[in-house]
mmCIF file of C-alpha atoms in Angstrom:
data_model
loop_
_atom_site.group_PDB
_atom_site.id
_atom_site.type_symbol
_atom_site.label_atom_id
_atom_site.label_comp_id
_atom_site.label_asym_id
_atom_site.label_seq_id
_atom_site.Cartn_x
_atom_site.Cartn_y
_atom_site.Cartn_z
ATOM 1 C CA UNK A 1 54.131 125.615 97.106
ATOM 2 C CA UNK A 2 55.937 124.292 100.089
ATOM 3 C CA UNK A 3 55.127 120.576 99.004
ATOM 4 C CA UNK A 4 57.144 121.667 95.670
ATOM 5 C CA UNK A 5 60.113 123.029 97.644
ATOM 6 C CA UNK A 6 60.415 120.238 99.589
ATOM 7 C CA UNK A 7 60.575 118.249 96.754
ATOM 8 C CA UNK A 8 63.141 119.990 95.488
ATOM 9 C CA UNK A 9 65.116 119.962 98.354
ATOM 10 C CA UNK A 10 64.339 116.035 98.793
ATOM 11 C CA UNK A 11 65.524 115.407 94.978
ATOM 12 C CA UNK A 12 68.768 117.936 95.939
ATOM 13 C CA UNK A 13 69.873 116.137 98.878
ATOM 14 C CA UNK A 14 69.309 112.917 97.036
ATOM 15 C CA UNK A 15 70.916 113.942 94.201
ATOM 16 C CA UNK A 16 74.059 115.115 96.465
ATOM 17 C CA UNK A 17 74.035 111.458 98.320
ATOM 18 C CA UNK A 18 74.189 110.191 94.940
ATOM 19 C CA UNK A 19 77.015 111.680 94.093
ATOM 20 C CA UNK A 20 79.159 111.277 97.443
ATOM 21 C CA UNK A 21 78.841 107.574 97.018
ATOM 22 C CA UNK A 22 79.833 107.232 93.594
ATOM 23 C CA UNK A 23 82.510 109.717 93.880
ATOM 24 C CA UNK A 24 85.486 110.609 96.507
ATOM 25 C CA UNK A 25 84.959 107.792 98.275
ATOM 26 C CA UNK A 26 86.365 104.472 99.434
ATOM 27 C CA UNK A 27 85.764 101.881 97.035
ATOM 28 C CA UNK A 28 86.673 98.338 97.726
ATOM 29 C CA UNK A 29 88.492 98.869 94.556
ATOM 30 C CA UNK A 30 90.416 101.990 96.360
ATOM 31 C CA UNK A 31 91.399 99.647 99.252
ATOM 32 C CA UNK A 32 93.317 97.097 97.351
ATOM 33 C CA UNK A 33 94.975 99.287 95.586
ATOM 34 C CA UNK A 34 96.621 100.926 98.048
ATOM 35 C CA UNK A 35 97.163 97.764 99.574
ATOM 36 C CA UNK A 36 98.904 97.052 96.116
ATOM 37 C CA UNK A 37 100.956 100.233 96.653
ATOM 38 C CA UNK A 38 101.826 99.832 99.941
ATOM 39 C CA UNK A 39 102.645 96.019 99.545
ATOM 40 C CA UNK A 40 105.478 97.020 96.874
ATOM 41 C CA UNK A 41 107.225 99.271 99.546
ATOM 42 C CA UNK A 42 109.070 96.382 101.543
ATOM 43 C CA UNK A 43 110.446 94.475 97.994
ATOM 44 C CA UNK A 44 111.811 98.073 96.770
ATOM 45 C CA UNK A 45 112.960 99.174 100.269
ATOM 46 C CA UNK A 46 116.894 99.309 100.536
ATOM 47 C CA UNK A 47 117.761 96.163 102.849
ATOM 48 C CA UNK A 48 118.128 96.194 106.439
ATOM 49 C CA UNK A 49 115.530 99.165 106.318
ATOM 50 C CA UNK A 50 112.125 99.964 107.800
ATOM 51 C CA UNK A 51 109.757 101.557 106.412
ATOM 52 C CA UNK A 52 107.616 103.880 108.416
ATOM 53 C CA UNK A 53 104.051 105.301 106.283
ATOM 54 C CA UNK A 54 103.488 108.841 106.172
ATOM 55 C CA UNK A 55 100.534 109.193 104.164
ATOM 56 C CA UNK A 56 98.729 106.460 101.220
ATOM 57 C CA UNK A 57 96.123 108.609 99.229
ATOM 58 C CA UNK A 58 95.166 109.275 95.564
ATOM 59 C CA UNK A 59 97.912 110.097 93.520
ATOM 60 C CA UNK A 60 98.099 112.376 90.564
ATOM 61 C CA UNK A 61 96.507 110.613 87.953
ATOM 62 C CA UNK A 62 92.568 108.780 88.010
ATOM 63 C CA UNK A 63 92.907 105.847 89.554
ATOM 64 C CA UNK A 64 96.228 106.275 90.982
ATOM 65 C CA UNK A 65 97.853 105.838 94.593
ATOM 66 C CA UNK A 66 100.544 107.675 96.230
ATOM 67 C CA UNK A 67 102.621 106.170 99.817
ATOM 68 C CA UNK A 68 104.650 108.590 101.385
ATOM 69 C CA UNK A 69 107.102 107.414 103.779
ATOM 70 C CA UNK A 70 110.753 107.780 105.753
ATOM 71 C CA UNK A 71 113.208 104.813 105.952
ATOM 72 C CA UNK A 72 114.815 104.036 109.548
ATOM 73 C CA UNK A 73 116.825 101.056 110.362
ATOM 74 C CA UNK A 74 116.206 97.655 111.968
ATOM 75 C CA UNK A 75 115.540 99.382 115.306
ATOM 76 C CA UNK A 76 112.817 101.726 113.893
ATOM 77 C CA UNK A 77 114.874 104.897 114.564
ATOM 78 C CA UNK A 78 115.185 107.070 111.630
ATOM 79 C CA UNK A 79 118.253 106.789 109.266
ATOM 80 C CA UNK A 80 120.594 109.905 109.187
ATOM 81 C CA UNK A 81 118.929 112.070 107.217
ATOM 82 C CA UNK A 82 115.264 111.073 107.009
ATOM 83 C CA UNK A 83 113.794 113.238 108.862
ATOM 84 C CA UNK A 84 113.252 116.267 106.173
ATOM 85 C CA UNK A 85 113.624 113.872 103.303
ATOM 86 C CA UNK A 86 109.595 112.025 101.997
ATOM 87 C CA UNK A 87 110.561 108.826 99.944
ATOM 88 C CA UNK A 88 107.231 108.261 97.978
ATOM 89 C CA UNK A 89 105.683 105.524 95.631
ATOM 90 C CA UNK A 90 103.591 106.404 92.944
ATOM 91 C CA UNK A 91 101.049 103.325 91.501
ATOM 92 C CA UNK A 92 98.835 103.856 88.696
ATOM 93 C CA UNK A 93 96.060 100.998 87.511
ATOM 94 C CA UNK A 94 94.290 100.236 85.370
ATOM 95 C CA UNK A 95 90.238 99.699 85.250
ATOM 96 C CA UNK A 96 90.542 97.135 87.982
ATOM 97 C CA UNK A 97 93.203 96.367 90.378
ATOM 98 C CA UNK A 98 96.370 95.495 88.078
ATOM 99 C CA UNK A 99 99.104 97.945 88.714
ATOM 100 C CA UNK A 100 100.485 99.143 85.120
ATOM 101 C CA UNK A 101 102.920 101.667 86.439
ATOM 102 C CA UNK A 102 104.915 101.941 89.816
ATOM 103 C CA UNK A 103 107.512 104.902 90.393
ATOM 104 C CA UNK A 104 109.695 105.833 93.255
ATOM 105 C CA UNK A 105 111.382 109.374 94.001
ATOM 106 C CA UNK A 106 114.239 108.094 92.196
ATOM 107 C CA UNK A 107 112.331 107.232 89.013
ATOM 108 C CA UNK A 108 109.664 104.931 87.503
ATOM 109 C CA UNK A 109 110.054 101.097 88.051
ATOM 110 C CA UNK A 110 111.306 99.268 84.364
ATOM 111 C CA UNK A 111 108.672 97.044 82.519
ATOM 112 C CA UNK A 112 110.585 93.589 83.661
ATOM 113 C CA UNK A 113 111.042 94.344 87.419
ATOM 114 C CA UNK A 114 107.231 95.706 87.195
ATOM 115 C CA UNK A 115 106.128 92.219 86.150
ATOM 116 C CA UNK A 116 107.843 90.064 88.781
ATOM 117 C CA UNK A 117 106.545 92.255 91.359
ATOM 118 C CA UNK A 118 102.703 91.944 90.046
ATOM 119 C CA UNK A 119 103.173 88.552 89.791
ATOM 120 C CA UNK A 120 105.215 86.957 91.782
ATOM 121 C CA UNK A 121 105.405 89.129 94.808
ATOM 122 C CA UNK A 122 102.388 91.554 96.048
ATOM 123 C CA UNK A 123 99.406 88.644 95.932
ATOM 124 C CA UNK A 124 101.737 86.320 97.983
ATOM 125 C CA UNK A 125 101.080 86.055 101.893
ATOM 126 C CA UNK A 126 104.702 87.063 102.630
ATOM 127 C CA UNK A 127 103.651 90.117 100.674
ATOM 128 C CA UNK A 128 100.586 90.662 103.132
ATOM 129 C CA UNK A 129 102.660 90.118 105.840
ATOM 130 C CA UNK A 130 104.954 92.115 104.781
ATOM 131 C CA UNK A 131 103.012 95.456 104.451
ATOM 132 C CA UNK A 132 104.170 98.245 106.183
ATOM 133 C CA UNK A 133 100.436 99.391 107.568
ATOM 134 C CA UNK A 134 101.017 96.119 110.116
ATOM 135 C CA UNK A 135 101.668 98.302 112.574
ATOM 136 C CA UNK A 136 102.831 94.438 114.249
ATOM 137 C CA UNK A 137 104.544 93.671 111.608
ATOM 138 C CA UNK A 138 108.422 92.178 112.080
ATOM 139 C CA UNK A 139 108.593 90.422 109.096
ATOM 140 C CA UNK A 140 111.955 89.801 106.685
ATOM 141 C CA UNK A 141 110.844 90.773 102.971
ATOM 142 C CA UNK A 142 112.277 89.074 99.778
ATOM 143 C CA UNK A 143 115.352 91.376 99.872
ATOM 144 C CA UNK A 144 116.413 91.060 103.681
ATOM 145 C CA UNK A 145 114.133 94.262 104.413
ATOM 146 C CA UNK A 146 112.073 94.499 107.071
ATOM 147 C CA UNK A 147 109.141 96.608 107.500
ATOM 148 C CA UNK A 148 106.878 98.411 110.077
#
């Protein structure tokens, strides 16, 4: 009897490791897309601002990531205002890595501006310099922005 209990507790725990790795957490595929995410901040960023991270976790829908964060100016001090107010990001994929959707707390990002970001901005290395969990990051985006 105890041989068939500890079977069933080995098959239990395995069965409970089993599902931990395949589900909740990091994935390599989970990384780089909220490197995605968080690589869009600086090109959407109003210029002259920083952008300091508050959070970058799953977002709402399967598959999707979420960046909270505050704006402050060039001098990393909060902009009038920021302090009670959360600017987020929302970026949904697909299967893989592409990002098919990208919203801000103003709205969703259009079709056209969605494209030149995925493919002419967030693979490049000024885009990976540019990504605001750098923490030494001083670099000048695209749009005069520069991020933290």
């Amino acid at each position: 009897m105890r041989s068939a209990a500890r079977r069933a507790l080995l098959a239990g725990g395995l069965a409970l490791g089993w599902l931990a790795a395949g589900f909740g957490c990091d994935t390599a595929t989970d990384t780089r897309r909220a490197a995605l995410c968080r690589r869009a901040l600086p090109a959407l960023a109003p210029e002259g601002t920083t952008a300091r991270l508050l959070r970058v976790g799953p977002g709402s829908g399967p598959g999707s990531v979420r960046v909270d964060y505050r704006l402050a100016g060039a001098d990393g001090a909060l902009l009038k205002g920021e302090e009670a107010r959360v600017r987020f990001l929302a970026c949904a994929f697909g299967p893989g890595t592409e990002m098919t959707a990208l919203a801000t707390e103003r709205g969703p990002v259009n079709g056209a501006s969605l494209y030149l970001l995925r493919h002419y901005y967030l693979e490049t290395p000024e885009a990976e310099a540019a990504d605001p969990a750098n923490a030494d990051n001083a670099a000048k985006t695209p749009g005069g922005a520069a991020t933290r």
